[in-house]
Amino acid sequence: MAVEFVGIDPDTDLDHCPTVWVDAEAQEILLQGWKPSSETQAECETSSPANGGVPGSEAIVRIPARMIPMIREACDAVERARLR
């Protein structure tokens, strides 16, 4: 796995730092974010009738909107890798 750093929350305090990476080889975006509250977790799990909950191998994370440019950059990197 060759993970490429894309960006970190520009308002980070270095203790709580949502981050975006790309694994172009696997064509995946990796996100580090805050864990949602139990109320938010439950709301996410019930908002889609087909969902049925979040498996133990998956997670919901919160990413601030100010990181949208980094997420777009990560999407572009994965898309470029797919076209190679």
PDB file of N, CA and C in Angstrom:
ATOM      1  N   MET A   1       0.858  -1.178   0.000  1.00  0.00           N
ATOM      2  CA  MET A   1       0.000   0.000   0.000  1.00  0.00           C
ATOM      3  C   MET A   1       0.896   1.231   0.000  1.00  0.00           C
ATOM      4  N   ALA A   2       0.684   2.109  -0.960  1.00  0.00           N
ATOM      5  CA  ALA A   2       1.428   3.365  -1.044  1.00  0.00           C
ATOM      6  C   ALA A   2       0.463   4.501  -0.720  1.00  0.00           C
ATOM      7  N   VAL A   3       0.453   4.917   0.521  1.00  0.00           N
ATOM      8  CA  VAL A   3      -0.470   5.961   0.963  1.00  0.00           C
ATOM      9  C   VAL A   3       0.171   7.326   0.767  1.00  0.00           C
ATOM     10  N   GLU A   4      -0.596   8.228   0.147  1.00  0.00           N
ATOM     11  CA  GLU A   4      -0.125   9.588  -0.107  1.00  0.00           C
ATOM     12  C   GLU A   4      -0.921  10.564   0.746  1.00  0.00           C
ATOM     13  N   PHE A   5      -0.222  11.370   1.516  1.00  0.00           N
ATOM     14  CA  PHE A   5      -0.850  12.409   2.341  1.00  0.00           C
ATOM     15  C   PHE A   5      -1.420  13.479   1.431  1.00  0.00           C
ATOM     16  N   VAL A   6      -2.685  13.865   1.671  1.00  0.00           N
ATOM     17  CA  VAL A   6      -3.322  14.926   0.894  1.00  0.00           C
ATOM     18  C   VAL A   6      -3.404  16.200   1.717  1.00  0.00           C
ATOM     19  N   GLY A   7      -3.886  16.110   2.947  1.00  0.00           N
ATOM     20  CA  GLY A   7      -3.993  17.318   3.749  1.00  0.00           C
ATOM     21  C   GLY A   7      -4.532  17.042   5.137  1.00  0.00           C
ATOM     22  N   ILE A   8      -4.349  18.036   5.984  1.00  0.00           N
ATOM     23  CA  ILE A   8      -4.798  17.986   7.367  1.00  0.00           C
ATOM     24  C   ILE A   8      -5.677  19.211   7.621  1.00  0.00           C
ATOM     25  N   ASP A   9      -6.610  19.086   8.514  1.00  0.00           N
ATOM     26  CA  ASP A   9      -7.506  20.197   8.863  1.00  0.00           C
ATOM     27  C   ASP A   9      -6.677  21.460   9.099  1.00  0.00           C
ATOM     28  N   PRO A  10      -6.933  22.516   8.334  1.00  0.00           N
ATOM     29  CA  PRO A  10      -6.137  23.737   8.488  1.00  0.00           C
ATOM     30  C   PRO A  10      -6.319  24.401   9.846  1.00  0.00           C
ATOM     31  N   ASP A  11      -7.372  24.068  10.557  1.00  0.00           N
ATOM     32  CA  ASP A  11      -7.593  24.644  11.881  1.00  0.00           C
ATOM     33  C   ASP A  11      -7.201  23.679  12.994  1.00  0.00           C
ATOM     34  N   THR A  12      -6.337  22.722  12.683  1.00  0.00           N
ATOM     35  CA  THR A  12      -5.973  21.699  13.652  1.00  0.00           C
ATOM     36  C   THR A  12      -5.216  22.282  14.847  1.00  0.00           C
ATOM     37  N   ASP A  13      -5.385  21.597  15.971  1.00  0.00           N
ATOM     38  CA  ASP A  13      -4.588  21.946  17.151  1.00  0.00           C
ATOM     39  C   ASP A  13      -3.510  20.881  17.369  1.00  0.00           C
ATOM     40  N   LEU A  14      -3.302  20.035  16.386  1.00  0.00           N
ATOM     41  CA  LEU A  14      -2.333  18.937  16.363  1.00  0.00           C
ATOM     42  C   LEU A  14      -2.668  17.810  17.333  1.00  0.00           C
ATOM     43  N   ASP A  15      -3.706  17.943  18.133  1.00  0.00           N
ATOM     44  CA  ASP A  15      -4.187  16.845  18.962  1.00  0.00           C
ATOM     45  C   ASP A  15      -5.448  16.242  18.355  1.00  0.00           C
ATOM     46  N   HIS A  16      -6.193  17.051  17.660  1.00  0.00           N
ATOM     47  CA  HIS A  16      -7.447  16.631  17.032  1.00  0.00           C
ATOM     48  C   HIS A  16      -7.371  17.076  15.586  1.00  0.00           C
ATOM     49  N   CYS A  17      -6.910  16.168  14.745  1.00  0.00           N
ATOM     50  CA  CYS A  17      -6.560  16.618  13.406  1.00  0.00           C
ATOM     51  C   CYS A  17      -7.119  15.712  12.324  1.00  0.00           C
ATOM     52  N   PRO A  18      -8.349  15.977  11.873  1.00  0.00           N
ATOM     53  CA  PRO A  18      -8.860  15.246  10.724  1.00  0.00           C
ATOM     54  C   PRO A  18      -7.868  15.345   9.561  1.00  0.00           C
ATOM     55  N   THR A  19      -7.669  14.224   8.884  1.00  0.00           N
ATOM     56  CA  THR A  19      -6.643  14.120   7.851  1.00  0.00           C
ATOM     57  C   THR A  19      -7.194  13.332   6.671  1.00  0.00           C
ATOM     58  N   VAL A  20      -6.669  13.631   5.484  1.00  0.00           N
ATOM     59  CA  VAL A  20      -7.061  12.927   4.261  1.00  0.00           C
ATOM     60  C   VAL A  20      -5.803  12.350   3.618  1.00  0.00           C
ATOM     61  N   TRP A  21      -5.897  11.065   3.225  1.00  0.00           N
ATOM     62  CA  TRP A  21      -4.853  10.388   2.471  1.00  0.00           C
ATOM     63  C   TRP A  21      -5.485   9.712   1.266  1.00  0.00           C
ATOM     64  N   VAL A  22      -4.650   9.287   0.320  1.00  0.00           N
ATOM     65  CA  VAL A  22      -5.093   8.529  -0.842  1.00  0.00           C
ATOM     66  C   VAL A  22      -4.200   7.306  -0.986  1.00  0.00           C
ATOM     67  N   ASP A  23      -4.803   6.181  -1.295  1.00  0.00           N
ATOM     68  CA  ASP A  23      -4.075   4.992  -1.725  1.00  0.00           C
ATOM     69  C   ASP A  23      -4.436   4.815  -3.190  1.00  0.00           C
ATOM     70  N   ALA A  24      -3.607   5.371  -4.077  1.00  0.00           N
ATOM     71  CA  ALA A  24      -3.914   5.359  -5.514  1.00  0.00           C
ATOM     72  C   ALA A  24      -3.915   3.937  -6.061  1.00  0.00           C
ATOM     73  N   GLU A  25      -3.046   3.092  -5.541  1.00  0.00           N
ATOM     74  CA  GLU A  25      -2.981   1.708  -6.019  1.00  0.00           C
ATOM     75  C   GLU A  25      -4.289   0.963  -5.739  1.00  0.00           C
ATOM     76  N   ALA A  26      -4.814   1.118  -4.548  1.00  0.00           N
ATOM     77  CA  ALA A  26      -6.081   0.473  -4.182  1.00  0.00           C
ATOM     78  C   ALA A  26      -7.284   1.303  -4.627  1.00  0.00           C
ATOM     79  N   GLN A  27      -7.018   2.522  -5.095  1.00  0.00           N
ATOM     80  CA  GLN A  27      -8.055   3.460  -5.503  1.00  0.00           C
ATOM     81  C   GLN A  27      -9.020   3.731  -4.358  1.00  0.00           C
ATOM     82  N   GLU A  28      -8.441   4.128  -3.220  1.00  0.00           N
ATOM     83  CA  GLU A  28      -9.222   4.398  -2.017  1.00  0.00           C
ATOM     84  C   GLU A  28      -8.809   5.720  -1.385  1.00  0.00           C
ATOM     85  N   ILE A  29      -9.765   6.350  -0.731  1.00  0.00           N
ATOM     86  CA  ILE A  29      -9.531   7.559   0.050  1.00  0.00           C
ATOM     87  C   ILE A  29      -9.596   7.161   1.512  1.00  0.00           C
ATOM     88  N   LEU A  30      -8.635   7.617   2.294  1.00  0.00           N
ATOM     89  CA  LEU A  30      -8.602   7.319   3.720  1.00  0.00           C
ATOM     90  C   LEU A  30      -8.836   8.610   4.494  1.00  0.00           C
ATOM     91  N   LEU A  31      -9.738   8.565   5.453  1.00  0.00           N
ATOM     92  CA  LEU A  31     -10.106   9.744   6.230  1.00  0.00           C
ATOM     93  C   LEU A  31      -9.915   9.482   7.717  1.00  0.00           C
ATOM     94  N   GLN A  32      -9.330  10.431   8.384  1.00  0.00           N
ATOM     95  CA  GLN A  32      -9.271  10.424   9.844  1.00  0.00           C
ATOM     96  C   GLN A  32     -10.156  11.564  10.303  1.00  0.00           C
ATOM     97  N   GLY A  33     -11.044  11.282  11.230  1.00  0.00           N
ATOM     98  CA  GLY A  33     -11.945  12.323  11.707  1.00  0.00           C
ATOM     99  C   GLY A  33     -12.373  12.048  13.128  1.00  0.00           C
ATOM    100  N   TRP A  34     -13.284  12.859  13.588  1.00  0.00           N
ATOM    101  CA  TRP A  34     -13.788  12.705  14.951  1.00  0.00           C
ATOM    102  C   TRP A  34     -14.858  11.627  14.988  1.00  0.00           C
ATOM    103  N   LYS A  35     -14.927  10.905  16.072  1.00  0.00           N
ATOM    104  CA  LYS A  35     -16.010   9.949  16.274  1.00  0.00           C
ATOM    105  C   LYS A  35     -17.290  10.737  16.541  1.00  0.00           C
ATOM    106  N   PRO A  36     -18.395  10.291  15.968  1.00  0.00           N
ATOM    107  CA  PRO A  36     -19.653  10.998  16.239  1.00  0.00           C
ATOM    108  C   PRO A  36     -20.176  10.652  17.624  1.00  0.00           C
ATOM    109  N   SER A  37     -21.046  11.499  18.136  1.00  0.00           N
ATOM    110  CA  SER A  37     -21.711  11.190  19.405  1.00  0.00           C
ATOM    111  C   SER A  37     -22.581   9.954  19.211  1.00  0.00           C
ATOM    112  N   SER A  38     -22.963   9.317  20.286  1.00  0.00           N
ATOM    113  CA  SER A  38     -23.818   8.131  20.169  1.00  0.00           C
ATOM    114  C   SER A  38     -25.150   8.489  19.525  1.00  0.00           C
ATOM    115  N   GLU A  39     -25.641   9.708  19.784  1.00  0.00           N
ATOM    116  CA  GLU A  39     -26.892  10.140  19.163  1.00  0.00           C
ATOM    117  C   GLU A  39     -26.740  10.275  17.649  1.00  0.00           C
ATOM    118  N   THR A  40     -25.634  10.871  17.206  1.00  0.00           N
ATOM    119  CA  THR A  40     -25.391  11.029  15.778  1.00  0.00           C
ATOM    120  C   THR A  40     -25.183   9.668  15.118  1.00  0.00           C
ATOM    121  N   GLN A  41     -24.449   8.793  15.788  1.00  0.00           N
ATOM    122  CA  GLN A  41     -24.227   7.440  15.265  1.00  0.00           C
ATOM    123  C   GLN A  41     -25.568   6.740  15.033  1.00  0.00           C
ATOM    124  N   ALA A  42     -26.442   6.816  16.036  1.00  0.00           N
ATOM    125  CA  ALA A  42     -27.756   6.173  15.922  1.00  0.00           C
ATOM    126  C   ALA A  42     -28.571   6.791  14.791  1.00  0.00           C
ATOM    127  N   GLU A  43     -28.500   8.109  14.664  1.00  0.00           N
ATOM    128  CA  GLU A  43     -29.246   8.787  13.602  1.00  0.00           C
ATOM    129  C   GLU A  43     -28.743   8.360  12.228  1.00  0.00           C
ATOM    130  N   CYS A  44     -27.434   8.239  12.066  1.00  0.00           N
ATOM    131  CA  CYS A  44     -26.875   7.784  10.792  1.00  0.00           C
ATOM    132  C   CYS A  44     -27.318   6.361  10.488  1.00  0.00           C
ATOM    133  N   GLU A  45     -27.312   5.532  11.501  1.00  0.00           N
ATOM    134  CA  GLU A  45     -27.661   4.125  11.301  1.00  0.00           C
ATOM    135  C   GLU A  45     -29.132   3.937  10.953  1.00  0.00           C
ATOM    136  N   THR A  46     -29.978   4.817  11.435  1.00  0.00           N
ATOM    137  CA  THR A  46     -31.408   4.661  11.157  1.00  0.00           C
ATOM    138  C   THR A  46     -31.890   5.501   9.978  1.00  0.00           C
ATOM    139  N   SER A  47     -31.030   6.352   9.434  1.00  0.00           N
ATOM    140  CA  SER A  47     -31.460   7.237   8.346  1.00  0.00           C
ATOM    141  C   SER A  47     -31.626   6.501   7.025  1.00  0.00           C
ATOM    142  N   SER A  48     -31.034   5.331   6.900  1.00  0.00           N
ATOM    143  CA  SER A  48     -31.171   4.547   5.673  1.00  0.00           C
ATOM    144  C   SER A  48     -31.809   3.209   6.013  1.00  0.00           C
ATOM    145  N   PRO A  49     -32.998   2.957   5.501  1.00  0.00           N
ATOM    146  CA  PRO A  49     -33.686   1.708   5.829  1.00  0.00           C
ATOM    147  C   PRO A  49     -32.896   0.468   5.429  1.00  0.00           C
ATOM    148  N   ALA A  50     -32.039   0.577   4.423  1.00  0.00           N
ATOM    149  CA  ALA A  50     -31.281  -0.575   3.956  1.00  0.00           C
ATOM    150  C   ALA A  50     -30.002  -0.793   4.762  1.00  0.00           C
ATOM    151  N   ASN A  51     -29.645   0.164   5.626  1.00  0.00           N
ATOM    152  CA  ASN A  51     -28.358   0.110   6.304  1.00  0.00           C
ATOM    153  C   ASN A  51     -28.275  -1.005   7.345  1.00  0.00           C
ATOM    154  N   GLY A  52     -29.117  -1.002   8.345  1.00  0.00           N
ATOM    155  CA  GLY A  52     -29.078  -2.036   9.364  1.00  0.00           C
ATOM    156  C   GLY A  52     -27.933  -1.908  10.351  1.00  0.00           C
ATOM    157  N   GLY A  53     -27.315  -0.769  10.428  1.00  0.00           N
ATOM    158  CA  GLY A  53     -26.243  -0.567  11.401  1.00  0.00           C
ATOM    159  C   GLY A  53     -24.871  -0.545  10.749  1.00  0.00           C
ATOM    160  N   VAL A  54     -23.890  -0.126  11.537  1.00  0.00           N
ATOM    161  CA  VAL A  54     -22.513  -0.031  11.062  1.00  0.00           C
ATOM    162  C   VAL A  54     -21.757  -1.252  11.586  1.00  0.00           C
ATOM    163  N   PRO A  55     -21.229  -2.089  10.695  1.00  0.00           N
ATOM    164  CA  PRO A  55     -20.489  -3.268  11.139  1.00  0.00           C
ATOM    165  C   PRO A  55     -19.247  -2.870  11.932  1.00  0.00           C
ATOM    166  N   GLY A  56     -18.763  -3.764  12.745  1.00  0.00           N
ATOM    167  CA  GLY A  56     -17.578  -3.497  13.552  1.00  0.00           C
ATOM    168  C   GLY A  56     -16.340  -3.183  12.737  1.00  0.00           C
ATOM    169  N   SER A  57     -16.324  -3.600  11.471  1.00  0.00           N
ATOM    170  CA  SER A  57     -15.169  -3.340  10.611  1.00  0.00           C
ATOM    171  C   SER A  57     -15.252  -1.990   9.906  1.00  0.00           C
ATOM    172  N   GLU A  58     -16.316  -1.218  10.179  1.00  0.00           N
ATOM    173  CA  GLU A  58     -16.500   0.091   9.558  1.00  0.00           C
ATOM    174  C   GLU A  58     -16.716   1.143  10.630  1.00  0.00           C
ATOM    175  N   ALA A  59     -16.623   2.423  10.231  1.00  0.00           N
ATOM    176  CA  ALA A  59     -16.803   3.516  11.184  1.00  0.00           C
ATOM    177  C   ALA A  59     -17.398   4.727  10.488  1.00  0.00           C
ATOM    178  N   ILE A  60     -18.114   5.518  11.239  1.00  0.00           N
ATOM    179  CA  ILE A  60     -18.582   6.824  10.794  1.00  0.00           C
ATOM    180  C   ILE A  60     -17.631   7.842  11.411  1.00  0.00           C
ATOM    181  N   VAL A  61     -17.145   8.777  10.602  1.00  0.00           N
ATOM    182  CA  VAL A  61     -16.282   9.835  11.125  1.00  0.00           C
ATOM    183  C   VAL A  61     -16.827  11.175  10.684  1.00  0.00           C
ATOM    184  N   ARG A  62     -16.561  12.202  11.480  1.00  0.00           N
ATOM    185  CA  ARG A  62     -16.974  13.563  11.145  1.00  0.00           C
ATOM    186  C   ARG A  62     -15.775  14.301  10.568  1.00  0.00           C
ATOM    187  N   ILE A  63     -15.999  14.963   9.440  1.00  0.00           N
ATOM    188  CA  ILE A  63     -14.957  15.742   8.772  1.00  0.00           C
ATOM    189  C   ILE A  63     -15.501  17.160   8.592  1.00  0.00           C
ATOM    190  N   PRO A  64     -14.748  18.190   8.994  1.00  0.00           N
ATOM    191  CA  PRO A  64     -15.263  19.554   8.849  1.00  0.00           C
ATOM    192  C   PRO A  64     -15.361  19.968   7.380  1.00  0.00           C
ATOM    193  N   ALA A  65     -16.362  20.753   7.071  1.00  0.00           N
ATOM    194  CA  ALA A  65     -16.597  21.208   5.700  1.00  0.00           C
ATOM    195  C   ALA A  65     -15.397  21.961   5.136  1.00  0.00           C
ATOM    196  N   ARG A  66     -14.608  22.582   5.987  1.00  0.00           N
ATOM    197  CA  ARG A  66     -13.444  23.324   5.493  1.00  0.00           C
ATOM    198  C   ARG A  66     -12.422  22.403   4.817  1.00  0.00           C
ATOM    199  N   MET A  67     -12.593  21.074   4.964  1.00  0.00           N
ATOM    200  CA  MET A  67     -11.674  20.124   4.343  1.00  0.00           C
ATOM    201  C   MET A  67     -12.173  19.640   2.974  1.00  0.00           C
ATOM    202  N   ILE A  68     -13.281  20.184   2.495  1.00  0.00           N
ATOM    203  CA  ILE A  68     -13.821  19.766   1.201  1.00  0.00           C
ATOM    204  C   ILE A  68     -12.785  19.879   0.083  1.00  0.00           C
ATOM    205  N   PRO A  69     -11.977  20.939   0.004  1.00  0.00           N
ATOM    206  CA  PRO A  69     -10.973  20.989  -1.070  1.00  0.00           C
ATOM    207  C   PRO A  69      -9.994  19.806  -1.017  1.00  0.00           C
ATOM    208  N   MET A  70      -9.628  19.371   0.172  1.00  0.00           N
ATOM    209  CA  MET A  70      -8.722  18.228   0.296  1.00  0.00           C
ATOM    210  C   MET A  70      -9.403  16.937  -0.132  1.00  0.00           C
ATOM    211  N   ILE A  71     -10.668  16.813   0.211  1.00  0.00           N
ATOM    212  CA  ILE A  71     -11.414  15.615  -0.179  1.00  0.00           C
ATOM    213  C   ILE A  71     -11.575  15.587  -1.699  1.00  0.00           C
ATOM    214  N   ARG A  72     -11.818  16.740  -2.308  1.00  0.00           N
ATOM    215  CA  ARG A  72     -11.899  16.813  -3.775  1.00  0.00           C
ATOM    216  C   ARG A  72     -10.561  16.425  -4.410  1.00  0.00           C
ATOM    217  N   GLU A  73      -9.473  16.912  -3.819  1.00  0.00           N
ATOM    218  CA  GLU A  73      -8.140  16.570  -4.320  1.00  0.00           C
ATOM    219  C   GLU A  73      -7.918  15.058  -4.229  1.00  0.00           C
ATOM    220  N   ALA A  74      -8.349  14.456  -3.125  1.00  0.00           N
ATOM    221  CA  ALA A  74      -8.212  13.007  -2.960  1.00  0.00           C
ATOM    222  C   ALA A  74      -9.050  12.269  -4.001  1.00  0.00           C
ATOM    223  N   CYS A  75     -10.265  12.746  -4.250  1.00  0.00           N
ATOM    224  CA  CYS A  75     -11.126  12.126  -5.265  1.00  0.00           C
ATOM    225  C   CYS A  75     -10.462  12.200  -6.635  1.00  0.00           C
ATOM    226  N   ASP A  76      -9.888  13.343  -6.957  1.00  0.00           N
ATOM    227  CA  ASP A  76      -9.210  13.512  -8.241  1.00  0.00           C
ATOM    228  C   ASP A  76      -8.020  12.556  -8.360  1.00  0.00           C
ATOM    229  N   ALA A  77      -7.258  12.387  -7.287  1.00  0.00           N
ATOM    230  CA  ALA A  77      -6.095  11.494  -7.312  1.00  0.00           C
ATOM    231  C   ALA A  77      -6.518  10.049  -7.548  1.00  0.00           C
ATOM    232  N   VAL A  78      -7.593   9.627  -6.897  1.00  0.00           N
ATOM    233  CA  VAL A  78      -8.085   8.257  -7.092  1.00  0.00           C
ATOM    234  C   VAL A  78      -8.602   8.084  -8.517  1.00  0.00           C
ATOM    235  N   GLU A  79      -9.296   9.082  -9.008  1.00  0.00           N
ATOM    236  CA  GLU A  79      -9.817   9.000 -10.374  1.00  0.00           C
ATOM    237  C   GLU A  79      -8.678   8.942 -11.389  1.00  0.00           C
ATOM    238  N   ARG A  80      -7.643   9.726 -11.190  1.00  0.00           N
ATOM    239  CA  ARG A  80      -6.481   9.681 -12.101  1.00  0.00           C
ATOM    240  C   ARG A  80      -5.843   8.298 -12.068  1.00  0.00           C
ATOM    241  N   ALA A  81      -5.719   7.700 -10.891  1.00  0.00           N
ATOM    242  CA  ALA A  81      -5.119   6.369 -10.767  1.00  0.00           C
ATOM    243  C   ALA A  81      -5.959   5.332 -11.503  1.00  0.00           C
ATOM    244  N   ARG A  82      -7.265   5.485 -11.460  1.00  0.00           N
ATOM    245  CA  ARG A  82      -8.164   4.541 -12.128  1.00  0.00           C
ATOM    246  C   ARG A  82      -8.001   4.604 -13.641  1.00  0.00           C
ATOM    247  N   LEU A  83      -7.645   5.772 -14.151  1.00  0.00           N
ATOM    248  CA  LEU A  83      -7.527   5.952 -15.598  1.00  0.00           C
ATOM    249  C   LEU A  83      -6.195   5.468 -16.150  1.00  0.00           C
ATOM    250  N   ARG A  84      -5.254   5.167 -15.300  1.00  0.00           N
ATOM    251  CA  ARG A  84      -3.925   4.711 -15.762  1.00  0.00           C
ATOM    252  C   ARG A  84      -3.988   3.329 -16.308  1.00  0.00           C
TER     253      ARG A  84
END
